[in-house]
mmCIF file of C-alpha atoms in Angstrom:
data_model
loop_
_atom_site.group_PDB
_atom_site.id
_atom_site.type_symbol
_atom_site.label_atom_id
_atom_site.label_comp_id
_atom_site.label_asym_id
_atom_site.label_seq_id
_atom_site.Cartn_x
_atom_site.Cartn_y
_atom_site.Cartn_z
ATOM 1 C CA UNK A 1 -10.607 39.755 -8.336
ATOM 2 C CA UNK A 2 -13.818 40.605 -10.051
ATOM 3 C CA UNK A 3 -13.019 38.714 -12.999
ATOM 4 C CA UNK A 4 -12.097 35.657 -10.206
ATOM 5 C CA UNK A 5 -15.531 36.363 -8.393
ATOM 6 C CA UNK A 6 -17.517 36.346 -12.554
ATOM 7 C CA UNK A 7 -15.580 32.598 -13.009
ATOM 8 C CA UNK A 8 -16.523 31.089 -10.413
ATOM 9 C CA UNK A 9 -19.175 32.979 -9.017
ATOM 10 C CA UNK A 10 -19.073 31.080 -5.186
ATOM 11 C CA UNK A 11 -16.010 32.453 -4.741
ATOM 12 C CA UNK A 12 -13.772 29.097 -4.400
ATOM 13 C CA UNK A 13 -10.254 28.387 -4.574
ATOM 14 C CA UNK A 14 -7.752 26.850 -6.842
ATOM 15 C CA UNK A 15 -6.163 25.242 -4.013
ATOM 16 C CA UNK A 16 -10.808 23.493 -2.867
ATOM 17 C CA UNK A 17 -11.176 22.851 -6.434
ATOM 18 C CA UNK A 18 -8.211 20.586 -6.944
ATOM 19 C CA UNK A 19 -8.920 19.129 -3.620
ATOM 20 C CA UNK A 20 -12.567 18.359 -5.172
ATOM 21 C CA UNK A 21 -11.044 16.943 -8.643
ATOM 22 C CA UNK A 22 -8.057 14.601 -7.039
ATOM 23 C CA UNK A 23 -10.575 13.196 -3.944
ATOM 24 C CA UNK A 24 -13.895 12.485 -6.405
ATOM 25 C CA UNK A 25 -11.259 11.807 -9.244
ATOM 26 C CA UNK A 26 -10.197 9.155 -7.053
ATOM 27 C CA UNK A 27 -13.142 7.616 -4.920
ATOM 28 C CA UNK A 28 -16.411 8.602 -8.286
ATOM 29 C CA UNK A 29 -19.227 9.871 -5.660
ATOM 30 C CA UNK A 30 -18.250 11.342 -2.323
ATOM 31 C CA UNK A 31 -20.050 13.813 -0.267
ATOM 32 C CA UNK A 32 -18.730 17.233 0.153
ATOM 33 C CA UNK A 33 -17.594 15.775 4.509
ATOM 34 C CA UNK A 34 -15.910 13.136 2.752
ATOM 35 C CA UNK A 35 -13.759 16.061 0.726
ATOM 36 C CA UNK A 36 -12.651 17.777 3.136
ATOM 37 C CA UNK A 37 -11.869 15.711 5.411
ATOM 38 C CA UNK A 38 -9.796 13.779 2.922
ATOM 39 C CA UNK A 39 -8.265 17.357 1.511
ATOM 40 C CA UNK A 40 -8.614 19.717 3.998
ATOM 41 C CA UNK A 41 -8.371 18.566 7.158
ATOM 42 C CA UNK A 42 -7.070 21.472 9.180
ATOM 43 C CA UNK A 43 -10.597 22.879 8.382
ATOM 44 C CA UNK A 44 -12.219 20.183 11.387
ATOM 45 C CA UNK A 45 -9.805 22.209 13.741
ATOM 46 C CA UNK A 46 -10.381 25.938 12.476
ATOM 47 C CA UNK A 47 -14.159 25.326 13.369
ATOM 48 C CA UNK A 48 -14.296 23.157 16.022
ATOM 49 C CA UNK A 49 -15.538 26.030 18.659
ATOM 50 C CA UNK A 50 -18.858 26.274 15.964
ATOM 51 C CA UNK A 51 -22.038 25.577 19.025
ATOM 52 C CA UNK A 52 -23.258 22.215 17.397
ATOM 53 C CA UNK A 53 -22.067 19.517 15.722
ATOM 54 C CA UNK A 54 -24.305 19.993 12.187
ATOM 55 C CA UNK A 55 -22.896 24.373 11.915
ATOM 56 C CA UNK A 56 -18.903 23.169 12.526
ATOM 57 C CA UNK A 57 -19.835 20.232 9.796
ATOM 58 C CA UNK A 58 -21.660 23.101 7.220
ATOM 59 C CA UNK A 59 -18.595 26.446 8.710
ATOM 60 C CA UNK A 60 -15.663 23.262 8.084
ATOM 61 C CA UNK A 61 -16.899 22.396 4.235
ATOM 62 C CA UNK A 62 -18.800 25.682 3.005
ATOM 63 C CA UNK A 63 -15.062 26.188 1.220
ATOM 64 C CA UNK A 64 -15.353 22.507 -0.462
ATOM 65 C CA UNK A 65 -19.189 23.740 -1.071
ATOM 66 C CA UNK A 66 -18.146 26.483 -2.880
ATOM 67 C CA UNK A 67 -15.835 24.741 -5.240
ATOM 68 C CA UNK A 68 -18.350 22.584 -6.220
ATOM 69 C CA UNK A 69 -20.825 24.837 -7.251
ATOM 70 C CA UNK A 70 -18.456 26.103 -9.556
ATOM 71 C CA UNK A 71 -17.112 23.188 -10.912
ATOM 72 C CA UNK A 72 -21.249 22.261 -11.343
ATOM 73 C CA UNK A 73 -21.073 25.992 -13.438
ATOM 74 C CA UNK A 74 -17.938 24.985 -15.364
ATOM 75 C CA UNK A 75 -19.666 21.672 -15.581
ATOM 76 C CA UNK A 76 -16.943 19.635 -14.455
ATOM 77 C CA UNK A 77 -19.250 18.265 -10.950
ATOM 78 C CA UNK A 78 -22.446 16.824 -10.656
ATOM 79 C CA UNK A 79 -24.736 16.080 -7.381
ATOM 80 C CA UNK A 80 -25.369 11.889 -7.178
ATOM 81 C CA UNK A 81 -28.601 12.175 -5.463
ATOM 82 C CA UNK A 82 -27.909 11.534 -1.724
ATOM 83 C CA UNK A 83 -27.162 9.398 0.938
ATOM 84 C CA UNK A 84 -29.628 8.430 3.544
ATOM 85 C CA UNK A 85 -28.382 10.969 6.324
ATOM 86 C CA UNK A 86 -29.095 13.327 3.367
ATOM 87 C CA UNK A 87 -25.773 14.410 2.472
ATOM 88 C CA UNK A 88 -25.516 15.330 -0.998
ATOM 89 C CA UNK A 89 -23.480 13.142 -3.571
ATOM 90 C CA UNK A 90 -21.437 14.715 -6.405
ATOM 91 C CA UNK A 91 -19.631 13.076 -8.847
ATOM 92 C CA UNK A 92 -17.044 14.389 -11.991
ATOM 93 C CA UNK A 93 -18.823 14.859 -15.425
ATOM 94 C CA UNK A 94 -16.837 13.291 -18.384
ATOM 95 C CA UNK A 95 -15.171 16.665 -18.822
ATOM 96 C CA UNK A 96 -13.854 17.204 -14.613
ATOM 97 C CA UNK A 97 -12.289 13.414 -14.697
ATOM 98 C CA UNK A 98 -10.040 14.488 -18.024
ATOM 99 C CA UNK A 99 -9.232 17.429 -15.590
ATOM 100 C CA UNK A 100 -8.673 15.107 -12.323
ATOM 101 C CA UNK A 101 -6.840 12.752 -14.118
ATOM 102 C CA UNK A 102 -4.199 15.772 -15.022
ATOM 103 C CA UNK A 103 -4.477 15.478 -10.833
ATOM 104 C CA UNK A 104 -3.908 12.517 -9.784
ATOM 105 C CA UNK A 105 -1.427 12.489 -12.696
ATOM 106 C CA UNK A 106 -3.028 8.944 -13.959
ATOM 107 C CA UNK A 107 -4.361 8.621 -18.015
ATOM 108 C CA UNK A 108 -7.362 9.206 -18.626
ATOM 109 C CA UNK A 109 -8.207 5.728 -20.419
ATOM 110 C CA UNK A 110 -7.400 5.080 -16.295
ATOM 111 C CA UNK A 111 -10.206 7.312 -14.157
ATOM 112 C CA UNK A 112 -13.204 5.186 -15.131
ATOM 113 C CA UNK A 113 -16.584 5.852 -15.480
ATOM 114 C CA UNK A 114 -18.896 9.247 -14.310
ATOM 115 C CA UNK A 115 -20.636 6.814 -11.411
ATOM 116 C CA UNK A 116 -23.715 8.878 -12.587
ATOM 117 C CA UNK A 117 -26.914 7.462 -10.338
ATOM 118 C CA UNK A 118 -25.134 6.155 -7.941
ATOM 119 C CA UNK A 119 -26.911 7.744 -4.800
ATOM 120 C CA UNK A 120 -29.735 6.627 -6.359
ATOM 121 C CA UNK A 121 -30.520 3.680 -3.495
ATOM 122 C CA UNK A 122 -28.054 5.654 -0.631
ATOM 123 C CA UNK A 123 -24.872 4.721 -1.733
ATOM 124 C CA UNK A 124 -24.806 2.732 1.016
ATOM 125 C CA UNK A 125 -21.654 0.886 -0.361
ATOM 126 C CA UNK A 126 -19.613 3.432 -1.656
ATOM 127 C CA UNK A 127 -19.463 5.670 1.628
ATOM 128 C CA UNK A 128 -18.089 2.567 3.406
ATOM 129 C CA UNK A 129 -15.672 2.361 0.323
ATOM 130 C CA UNK A 130 -15.375 5.887 1.362
ATOM 131 C CA UNK A 131 -14.572 5.780 5.072
ATOM 132 C CA UNK A 132 -12.502 3.725 4.051
ATOM 133 C CA UNK A 133 -9.731 5.905 2.428
ATOM 134 C CA UNK A 134 -9.905 8.198 4.955
ATOM 135 C CA UNK A 135 -8.960 5.030 7.462
ATOM 136 C CA UNK A 136 -6.168 3.901 6.054
ATOM 137 C CA UNK A 137 -4.738 7.719 4.659
ATOM 138 C CA UNK A 138 -5.827 8.315 8.283
ATOM 139 C CA UNK A 139 -4.737 12.889 6.756
ATOM 140 C CA UNK A 140 -3.946 15.351 9.338
ATOM 141 C CA UNK A 141 -4.215 19.067 9.608
ATOM 142 C CA UNK A 142 -1.792 21.280 8.787
ATOM 143 C CA UNK A 143 -0.337 23.205 11.157
ATOM 144 C CA UNK A 144 0.952 26.234 9.001
ATOM 145 C CA UNK A 145 -2.869 26.629 8.461
ATOM 146 C CA UNK A 146 -4.527 26.434 12.153
ATOM 147 C CA UNK A 147 -4.245 29.955 13.286
ATOM 148 C CA UNK A 148 -4.734 29.217 16.434
ATOM 149 C CA UNK A 149 -3.395 25.085 18.681
ATOM 150 C CA UNK A 150 -6.890 23.793 18.953
ATOM 151 C CA UNK A 151 -7.737 21.540 21.877
ATOM 152 C CA UNK A 152 -6.695 17.684 20.453
ATOM 153 C CA UNK A 153 -4.941 19.241 17.668
ATOM 154 C CA UNK A 154 -1.523 17.836 18.692
ATOM 155 C CA UNK A 155 -2.581 14.209 19.672
ATOM 156 C CA UNK A 156 -3.994 14.066 16.132
ATOM 157 C CA UNK A 157 -0.792 15.178 14.745
ATOM 158 C CA UNK A 158 0.991 12.047 16.635
ATOM 159 C CA UNK A 159 -1.205 9.703 15.134
ATOM 160 C CA UNK A 160 0.246 6.637 14.069
ATOM 161 C CA UNK A 161 0.776 7.641 9.417
ATOM 162 C CA UNK A 162 -1.472 6.377 7.530
ATOM 163 C CA UNK A 163 -1.299 5.005 3.989
ATOM 164 C CA UNK A 164 -0.643 6.474 0.644
ATOM 165 C CA UNK A 165 -2.311 9.707 -0.118
ATOM 166 C CA UNK A 166 -5.277 9.943 -2.397
ATOM 167 C CA UNK A 167 -2.963 9.690 -5.721
ATOM 168 C CA UNK A 168 -2.366 5.933 -3.882
ATOM 169 C CA UNK A 169 -6.333 4.581 -4.042
ATOM 170 C CA UNK A 170 -8.015 3.833 -7.061
ATOM 171 C CA UNK A 171 -11.859 2.292 -6.831
ATOM 172 C CA UNK A 172 -14.150 -0.034 -9.053
ATOM 173 C CA UNK A 173 -11.125 -1.634 -10.558
ATOM 174 C CA UNK A 174 -11.963 -4.169 -13.298
ATOM 175 C CA UNK A 175 -9.804 -7.665 -12.905
ATOM 176 C CA UNK A 176 -10.648 -9.196 -16.145
ATOM 177 C CA UNK A 177 -9.649 -12.677 -16.298
ATOM 178 C CA UNK A 178 -11.319 -12.914 -19.500
ATOM 179 C CA UNK A 179 -10.954 -9.606 -22.121
ATOM 180 C CA UNK A 180 -8.505 -6.611 -22.443
ATOM 181 C CA UNK A 181 -8.530 -3.969 -19.375
ATOM 182 C CA UNK A 182 -10.825 -1.832 -21.426
ATOM 183 C CA UNK A 183 -13.585 -4.203 -22.631
ATOM 184 C CA UNK A 184 -13.496 -7.172 -19.511
ATOM 185 C CA UNK A 185 -15.518 -10.794 -20.168
ATOM 186 C CA UNK A 186 -16.595 -12.722 -17.926
ATOM 187 C CA UNK A 187 -16.310 -14.136 -14.411
ATOM 188 C CA UNK A 188 -13.918 -11.328 -13.654
ATOM 189 C CA UNK A 189 -13.512 -9.688 -10.476
ATOM 190 C CA UNK A 190 -14.091 -5.913 -9.778
ATOM 191 C CA UNK A 191 -12.408 -4.951 -6.732
ATOM 192 C CA UNK A 192 -13.548 -1.514 -4.366
ATOM 193 C CA UNK A 193 -10.241 -0.323 -3.495
ATOM 194 C CA UNK A 194 -6.565 -1.222 -4.571
ATOM 195 C CA UNK A 195 -3.935 0.777 -3.240
ATOM 196 C CA UNK A 196 -0.583 1.404 -4.080
ATOM 197 C CA UNK A 197 2.201 2.672 -1.377
ATOM 198 C CA UNK A 198 5.066 1.594 -2.269
ATOM 199 C CA UNK A 199 6.941 4.073 -0.448
ATOM 200 C CA UNK A 200 4.516 3.868 2.426
ATOM 201 C CA UNK A 201 6.127 -0.270 2.582
ATOM 202 C CA UNK A 202 2.489 -2.054 0.621
ATOM 203 C CA UNK A 203 3.202 -2.009 -2.863
ATOM 204 C CA UNK A 204 0.263 -3.744 -3.774
ATOM 205 C CA UNK A 205 -3.256 -3.863 -1.896
ATOM 206 C CA UNK A 206 -6.517 -5.118 -2.636
ATOM 207 C CA UNK A 207 -9.759 -3.981 -1.183
ATOM 208 C CA UNK A 208 -13.403 -5.494 -0.406
ATOM 209 C CA UNK A 209 -15.476 -3.080 2.092
ATOM 210 C CA UNK A 210 -18.926 -5.585 2.338
ATOM 211 C CA UNK A 211 -21.359 -3.944 4.916
ATOM 212 C CA UNK A 212 -22.538 -7.286 5.872
ATOM 213 C CA UNK A 213 -25.369 -8.180 3.603
ATOM 214 C CA UNK A 214 -22.827 -10.843 2.048
ATOM 215 C CA UNK A 215 -22.467 -14.542 2.653
ATOM 216 C CA UNK A 216 -19.085 -16.345 3.217
ATOM 217 C CA UNK A 217 -20.406 -18.006 0.580
ATOM 218 C CA UNK A 218 -20.900 -15.052 -2.138
ATOM 219 C CA UNK A 219 -17.730 -12.890 -0.321
ATOM 220 C CA UNK A 220 -15.510 -16.605 -1.143
ATOM 221 C CA UNK A 221 -16.768 -16.608 -4.707
ATOM 222 C CA UNK A 222 -15.359 -13.196 -5.121
ATOM 223 C CA UNK A 223 -12.232 -14.781 -3.845
ATOM 224 C CA UNK A 224 -12.323 -16.938 -6.445
ATOM 225 C CA UNK A 225 -12.639 -14.891 -9.227
ATOM 226 C CA UNK A 226 -9.204 -12.691 -7.691
ATOM 227 C CA UNK A 227 -7.492 -16.617 -7.695
ATOM 228 C CA UNK A 228 -8.034 -16.610 -11.203
ATOM 229 C CA UNK A 229 -7.582 -12.704 -12.066
ATOM 230 C CA UNK A 230 -4.313 -13.663 -10.805
ATOM 231 C CA UNK A 231 -3.333 -16.491 -12.639
ATOM 232 C CA UNK A 232 -3.701 -15.399 -16.017
ATOM 233 C CA UNK A 233 -1.150 -14.289 -18.110
ATOM 234 C CA UNK A 234 -0.956 -12.407 -21.518
ATOM 235 C CA UNK A 235 2.154 -10.634 -23.397
ATOM 236 C CA UNK A 236 3.338 -7.107 -21.835
ATOM 237 C CA UNK A 237 4.870 -5.150 -24.646
ATOM 238 C CA UNK A 238 8.330 -7.087 -24.635
ATOM 239 C CA UNK A 239 6.829 -10.282 -25.914
ATOM 240 C CA UNK A 240 7.493 -12.470 -22.891
ATOM 241 C CA UNK A 241 4.810 -13.671 -20.916
ATOM 242 C CA UNK A 242 3.740 -11.971 -17.576
ATOM 243 C CA UNK A 243 0.532 -11.957 -14.781
ATOM 244 C CA UNK A 244 -1.302 -9.603 -15.820
ATOM 245 C CA UNK A 245 -2.044 -7.742 -13.138
ATOM 246 C CA UNK A 246 1.925 -7.330 -13.527
ATOM 247 C CA UNK A 247 1.385 -5.260 -17.463
ATOM 248 C CA UNK A 248 -0.504 -2.528 -14.639
ATOM 249 C CA UNK A 249 1.263 -2.197 -11.255
ATOM 250 C CA UNK A 250 4.688 -2.688 -10.018
ATOM 251 C CA UNK A 251 5.044 -5.162 -6.994
ATOM 252 C CA UNK A 252 8.370 -6.852 -6.153
ATOM 253 C CA UNK A 253 8.707 -10.032 -7.346
ATOM 254 C CA UNK A 254 8.639 -11.921 -4.110
ATOM 255 C CA UNK A 255 6.685 -10.342 -1.259
ATOM 256 C CA UNK A 256 8.420 -10.465 2.763
ATOM 257 C CA UNK A 257 10.380 -13.582 1.163
ATOM 258 C CA UNK A 258 7.544 -15.872 -0.471
ATOM 259 C CA UNK A 259 6.496 -15.813 -4.163
ATOM 260 C CA UNK A 260 2.558 -14.735 -3.664
ATOM 261 C CA UNK A 261 -0.263 -13.437 -5.441
ATOM 262 C CA UNK A 262 -0.794 -9.764 -4.074
ATOM 263 C CA UNK A 263 -2.672 -9.517 -0.877
ATOM 264 C CA UNK A 264 -6.422 -9.477 -0.436
ATOM 265 C CA UNK A 265 -7.902 -6.900 2.817
ATOM 266 C CA UNK A 266 -11.629 -7.521 3.541
ATOM 267 C CA UNK A 267 -13.240 -4.948 4.808
ATOM 268 C CA UNK A 268 -16.505 -5.448 7.309
ATOM 269 C CA UNK A 269 -18.573 -2.318 8.476
ATOM 270 C CA UNK A 270 -21.246 -3.659 10.524
ATOM 271 C CA UNK A 271 -24.360 -2.257 9.033
ATOM 272 C CA UNK A 272 -26.268 -5.483 7.836
ATOM 273 C CA UNK A 273 -27.488 -8.773 9.568
ATOM 274 C CA UNK A 274 -24.060 -11.142 8.443
ATOM 275 C CA UNK A 275 -22.261 -11.038 11.906
ATOM 276 C CA UNK A 276 -18.089 -11.371 10.285
ATOM 277 C CA UNK A 277 -17.085 -13.452 13.312
ATOM 278 C CA UNK A 278 -19.508 -15.849 12.144
ATOM 279 C CA UNK A 279 -18.455 -15.218 8.786
ATOM 280 C CA UNK A 280 -15.021 -15.053 8.392
ATOM 281 C CA UNK A 281 -14.114 -18.925 9.771
ATOM 282 C CA UNK A 282 -16.403 -19.677 7.689
ATOM 283 C CA UNK A 283 -14.522 -18.056 4.438
ATOM 284 C CA UNK A 284 -11.843 -19.312 6.272
ATOM 285 C CA UNK A 285 -12.497 -22.753 5.585
ATOM 286 C CA UNK A 286 -14.232 -22.188 1.602
ATOM 287 C CA UNK A 287 -11.136 -20.146 0.651
ATOM 288 C CA UNK A 288 -7.973 -22.653 2.363
ATOM 289 C CA UNK A 289 -6.776 -24.056 -1.273
ATOM 290 C CA UNK A 290 -5.656 -20.287 -2.398
ATOM 291 C CA UNK A 291 -4.161 -18.840 1.002
ATOM 292 C CA UNK A 292 -2.847 -21.885 2.814
ATOM 293 C CA UNK A 293 0.977 -22.565 2.875
ATOM 294 C CA UNK A 294 2.947 -25.250 4.002
ATOM 295 C CA UNK A 295 5.314 -25.629 7.067
ATOM 296 C CA UNK A 296 8.924 -24.751 6.847
ATOM 297 C CA UNK A 297 11.196 -24.810 9.154
ATOM 298 C CA UNK A 298 9.910 -22.255 11.927
ATOM 299 C CA UNK A 299 7.210 -20.123 9.327
ATOM 300 C CA UNK A 300 5.409 -20.891 6.429
ATOM 301 C CA UNK A 301 5.791 -21.094 3.208
ATOM 302 C CA UNK A 302 3.064 -18.969 1.004
ATOM 303 C CA UNK A 303 4.517 -19.997 -2.712
ATOM 304 C CA UNK A 304 1.468 -19.428 -5.043
ATOM 305 C CA UNK A 305 -1.086 -18.428 -2.544
ATOM 306 C CA UNK A 306 -3.382 -14.920 -2.355
ATOM 307 C CA UNK A 307 -2.596 -13.657 1.614
ATOM 308 C CA UNK A 308 -6.177 -12.993 2.305
ATOM 309 C CA UNK A 309 -6.907 -9.906 5.515
ATOM 310 C CA UNK A 310 -9.495 -8.770 7.824
ATOM 311 C CA UNK A 311 -10.791 -6.439 9.590
ATOM 312 C CA UNK A 312 -13.263 -4.440 11.021
ATOM 313 C CA UNK A 313 -13.948 -1.016 9.504
ATOM 314 C CA UNK A 314 -14.454 0.696 13.201
ATOM 315 C CA UNK A 315 -11.348 -1.075 15.188
ATOM 316 C CA UNK A 316 -9.228 0.530 11.373
ATOM 317 C CA UNK A 317 -11.195 3.830 12.509
ATOM 318 C CA UNK A 318 -9.776 4.145 15.631
ATOM 319 C CA UNK A 319 -6.272 2.558 15.072
ATOM 320 C CA UNK A 320 -5.358 2.574 11.113
ATOM 321 C CA UNK A 321 -2.817 0.636 9.671
ATOM 322 C CA UNK A 322 -0.314 0.904 12.512
ATOM 323 C CA UNK A 323 -2.429 -1.020 14.856
ATOM 324 C CA UNK A 324 -3.558 -5.178 15.307
ATOM 325 C CA UNK A 325 -6.919 -4.979 14.253
ATOM 326 C CA UNK A 326 -6.118 -7.389 11.544
ATOM 327 C CA UNK A 327 -6.101 -11.475 11.119
ATOM 328 C CA UNK A 328 -4.650 -12.890 8.165
ATOM 329 C CA UNK A 329 -5.724 -16.288 7.150
ATOM 330 C CA UNK A 330 -4.880 -18.639 8.741
ATOM 331 C CA UNK A 331 -3.306 -17.037 11.836
ATOM 332 C CA UNK A 332 -4.401 -16.705 15.249
ATOM 333 C CA UNK A 333 -4.172 -13.236 16.191
ATOM 334 C CA UNK A 334 -3.892 -9.736 15.237
ATOM 335 C CA UNK A 335 -0.872 -8.000 13.801
ATOM 336 C CA UNK A 336 -0.855 -4.720 11.598
ATOM 337 C CA UNK A 337 -1.308 -4.328 8.941
ATOM 338 C CA UNK A 338 2.704 -4.676 6.917
ATOM 339 C CA UNK A 339 3.522 -7.449 9.595
ATOM 340 C CA UNK A 340 -0.360 -9.367 8.299
ATOM 341 C CA UNK A 341 0.432 -9.227 4.297
ATOM 342 C CA UNK A 342 3.611 -10.486 4.842
ATOM 343 C CA UNK A 343 5.273 -12.725 6.697
ATOM 344 C CA UNK A 344 8.428 -12.159 9.701
ATOM 345 C CA UNK A 345 8.543 -15.143 10.433
ATOM 346 C CA UNK A 346 10.229 -16.188 7.684
ATOM 347 C CA UNK A 347 11.652 -12.567 6.976
ATOM 348 C CA UNK A 348 13.279 -13.062 10.367
ATOM 349 C CA UNK A 349 14.625 -17.273 9.688
ATOM 350 C CA UNK A 350 15.912 -14.951 6.129
ATOM 351 C CA UNK A 351 17.587 -12.304 8.024
ATOM 352 C CA UNK A 352 19.078 -15.135 10.191
ATOM 353 C CA UNK A 353 20.523 -16.876 6.643
ATOM 354 C CA UNK A 354 21.529 -13.418 5.324
ATOM 355 C CA UNK A 355 23.242 -12.317 9.038
ATOM 356 C CA UNK A 356 25.043 -15.958 8.952
ATOM 357 C CA UNK A 357 26.114 -16.418 5.664
ATOM 358 C CA UNK A 358 27.899 -12.191 6.352
ATOM 359 C CA UNK A 359 29.816 -13.965 9.207
ATOM 360 C CA UNK A 360 30.517 -16.869 7.319
ATOM 361 C CA UNK A 361 32.781 -14.729 4.416
ATOM 362 C CA UNK A 362 33.548 -12.551 7.048
ATOM 363 C CA UNK A 363 35.744 -15.854 8.535
ATOM 364 C CA UNK A 364 36.890 -17.033 5.134
ATOM 365 C CA UNK A 365 38.797 -13.556 4.091
ATOM 366 C CA UNK A 366 39.482 -12.982 7.337
ATOM 367 C CA UNK A 367 41.254 -16.940 7.000
ATOM 368 C CA UNK A 368 42.192 -15.781 3.782
ATOM 369 C CA UNK A 369 44.443 -12.786 5.008
ATOM 370 C CA UNK A 370 45.637 -15.272 8.024
ATOM 371 C CA UNK A 371 46.746 -17.946 5.287
ATOM 372 C CA UNK A 372 48.162 -14.976 2.870
ATOM 373 C CA UNK A 373 50.732 -13.610 6.039
ATOM 374 C CA UNK A 374 51.277 -16.825 7.134
ATOM 375 C CA UNK A 375 53.248 -17.243 3.702
ATOM 376 C CA UNK A 376 53.992 -14.696 3.297
ATOM 377 C CA UNK A 377 55.131 -15.083 6.835
ATOM 378 C CA UNK A 378 57.715 -18.253 5.928
ATOM 379 C CA UNK A 379 58.900 -16.659 2.396
ATOM 380 C CA UNK A 380 60.297 -13.573 3.963
ATOM 381 C CA UNK A 381 61.938 -17.098 6.378
ATOM 382 C CA UNK A 382 63.369 -18.924 3.499
ATOM 383 C CA UNK A 383 64.531 -16.177 1.643
ATOM 384 C CA UNK A 384 66.601 -15.232 4.758
ATOM 385 C CA UNK A 385 67.542 -18.700 4.940
ATOM 386 C CA UNK A 386 68.773 -18.444 1.942
ATOM 387 C CA UNK A 387 70.957 -14.790 2.603
ATOM 388 C CA UNK A 388 75.379 -15.357 2.309
ATOM 389 C CA UNK A 389 77.808 -14.192 5.426
ATOM 390 C CA UNK A 390 80.571 -11.908 4.000
ATOM 391 C CA UNK A 391 83.056 -14.373 4.376
ATOM 392 C CA UNK A 392 85.583 -11.818 5.309
ATOM 393 C CA UNK A 393 83.565 -10.231 8.697
ATOM 394 C CA UNK A 394 80.862 -12.472 8.565
ATOM 395 C CA UNK A 395 78.133 -10.308 8.549
ATOM 396 C CA UNK A 396 74.939 -10.729 6.032
ATOM 397 C CA UNK A 397 74.902 -9.463 2.662
ATOM 398 C CA UNK A 398 72.428 -6.580 2.352
ATOM 399 C CA UNK A 399 69.505 -6.600 0.520
ATOM 400 C CA UNK A 400 71.717 -3.873 -2.125
ATOM 401 C CA UNK A 401 74.422 -5.811 -2.377
ATOM 402 C CA UNK A 402 72.513 -9.443 -2.692
ATOM 403 C CA UNK A 403 72.078 -9.463 -5.963
ATOM 404 C CA UNK A 404 71.733 -5.543 -6.672
ATOM 405 C CA UNK A 405 68.792 -5.409 -4.153
ATOM 406 C CA UNK A 406 66.619 -7.976 -6.689
ATOM 407 C CA UNK A 407 65.283 -10.553 -4.146
ATOM 408 C CA UNK A 408 66.023 -14.416 -5.315
#
């Protein structure tokens, strides 16, 4: 214990330092509050009995604050300014990013920058991105780490699951329209978030978070850059030409039956002067050529299009990815995320077609079996008709007497 205390004078444990590395490795910049809510949500319930919200926050973030202090001593993390509400922002050093790469099982070359100085202006956009991740993750408390069962904990356990783990999320990812992954050229985009969670039915999703400061025209320009990146093809390691995004991420060749580009989710955080209820209709018109499919019998086909979806951060926080709070451009009703990025009507039509094909195949096989049975019966009857009769007693020959048991 003495050795540990000497190495980590704030008394932090490996678990909490691991939380810090994973969260900051993925998000780049975060507060101790956000690190705790993602890495150890059970602490929120463990300290719910404190008399004031500030004391609750101090108590539940104490372990991760200690971890950050010890990691700063070891040169793994550093303070990066503060939020507009006064919370300290933390980020990793280059040494810390290397340690985080082991925690997240990512190549060091894909860890990104240290995000030093991101908090110089309050980091309002970064905080909105982090809150989007938390709303998508919906971290649940580990009951085994709670001594008692505080009020509301069961409701949190029973709530719909989120999508992925913190290791499923990537922030500030360059999408080069020219240049390379490591040295992007002009004309590309930078995704606020990339989500890869095939285990939860979301193989690949790009997210853009807007604090309602940008106009529809500015957002449309971003989506044009996404389209340019999605269309770009390069030679893969096997010498074959593929979409550039497929050289980094895996996703099915078709998305809900369509050969679409990866979906893009726009998350609006209403703190700016622009009203998303007016921005979205204008944005749909400006980007119609990017997302609009063509009508087929009973459904639309979106080959070569980008599924563009919009939601509000407030609704996402309250209802999560399972809630009907996602509007896909071109549709007139809200859907859960997985339905919004997919093509449910085509899925139903394809399922019906597969079922009809299965029924036809079964009928064909049954018909073939009946034909074979009828043919066998016909041959047996013809054979019986040829069976000889004994001239002495009038009885038909047995198989043994008729040809030595050989069938003729």
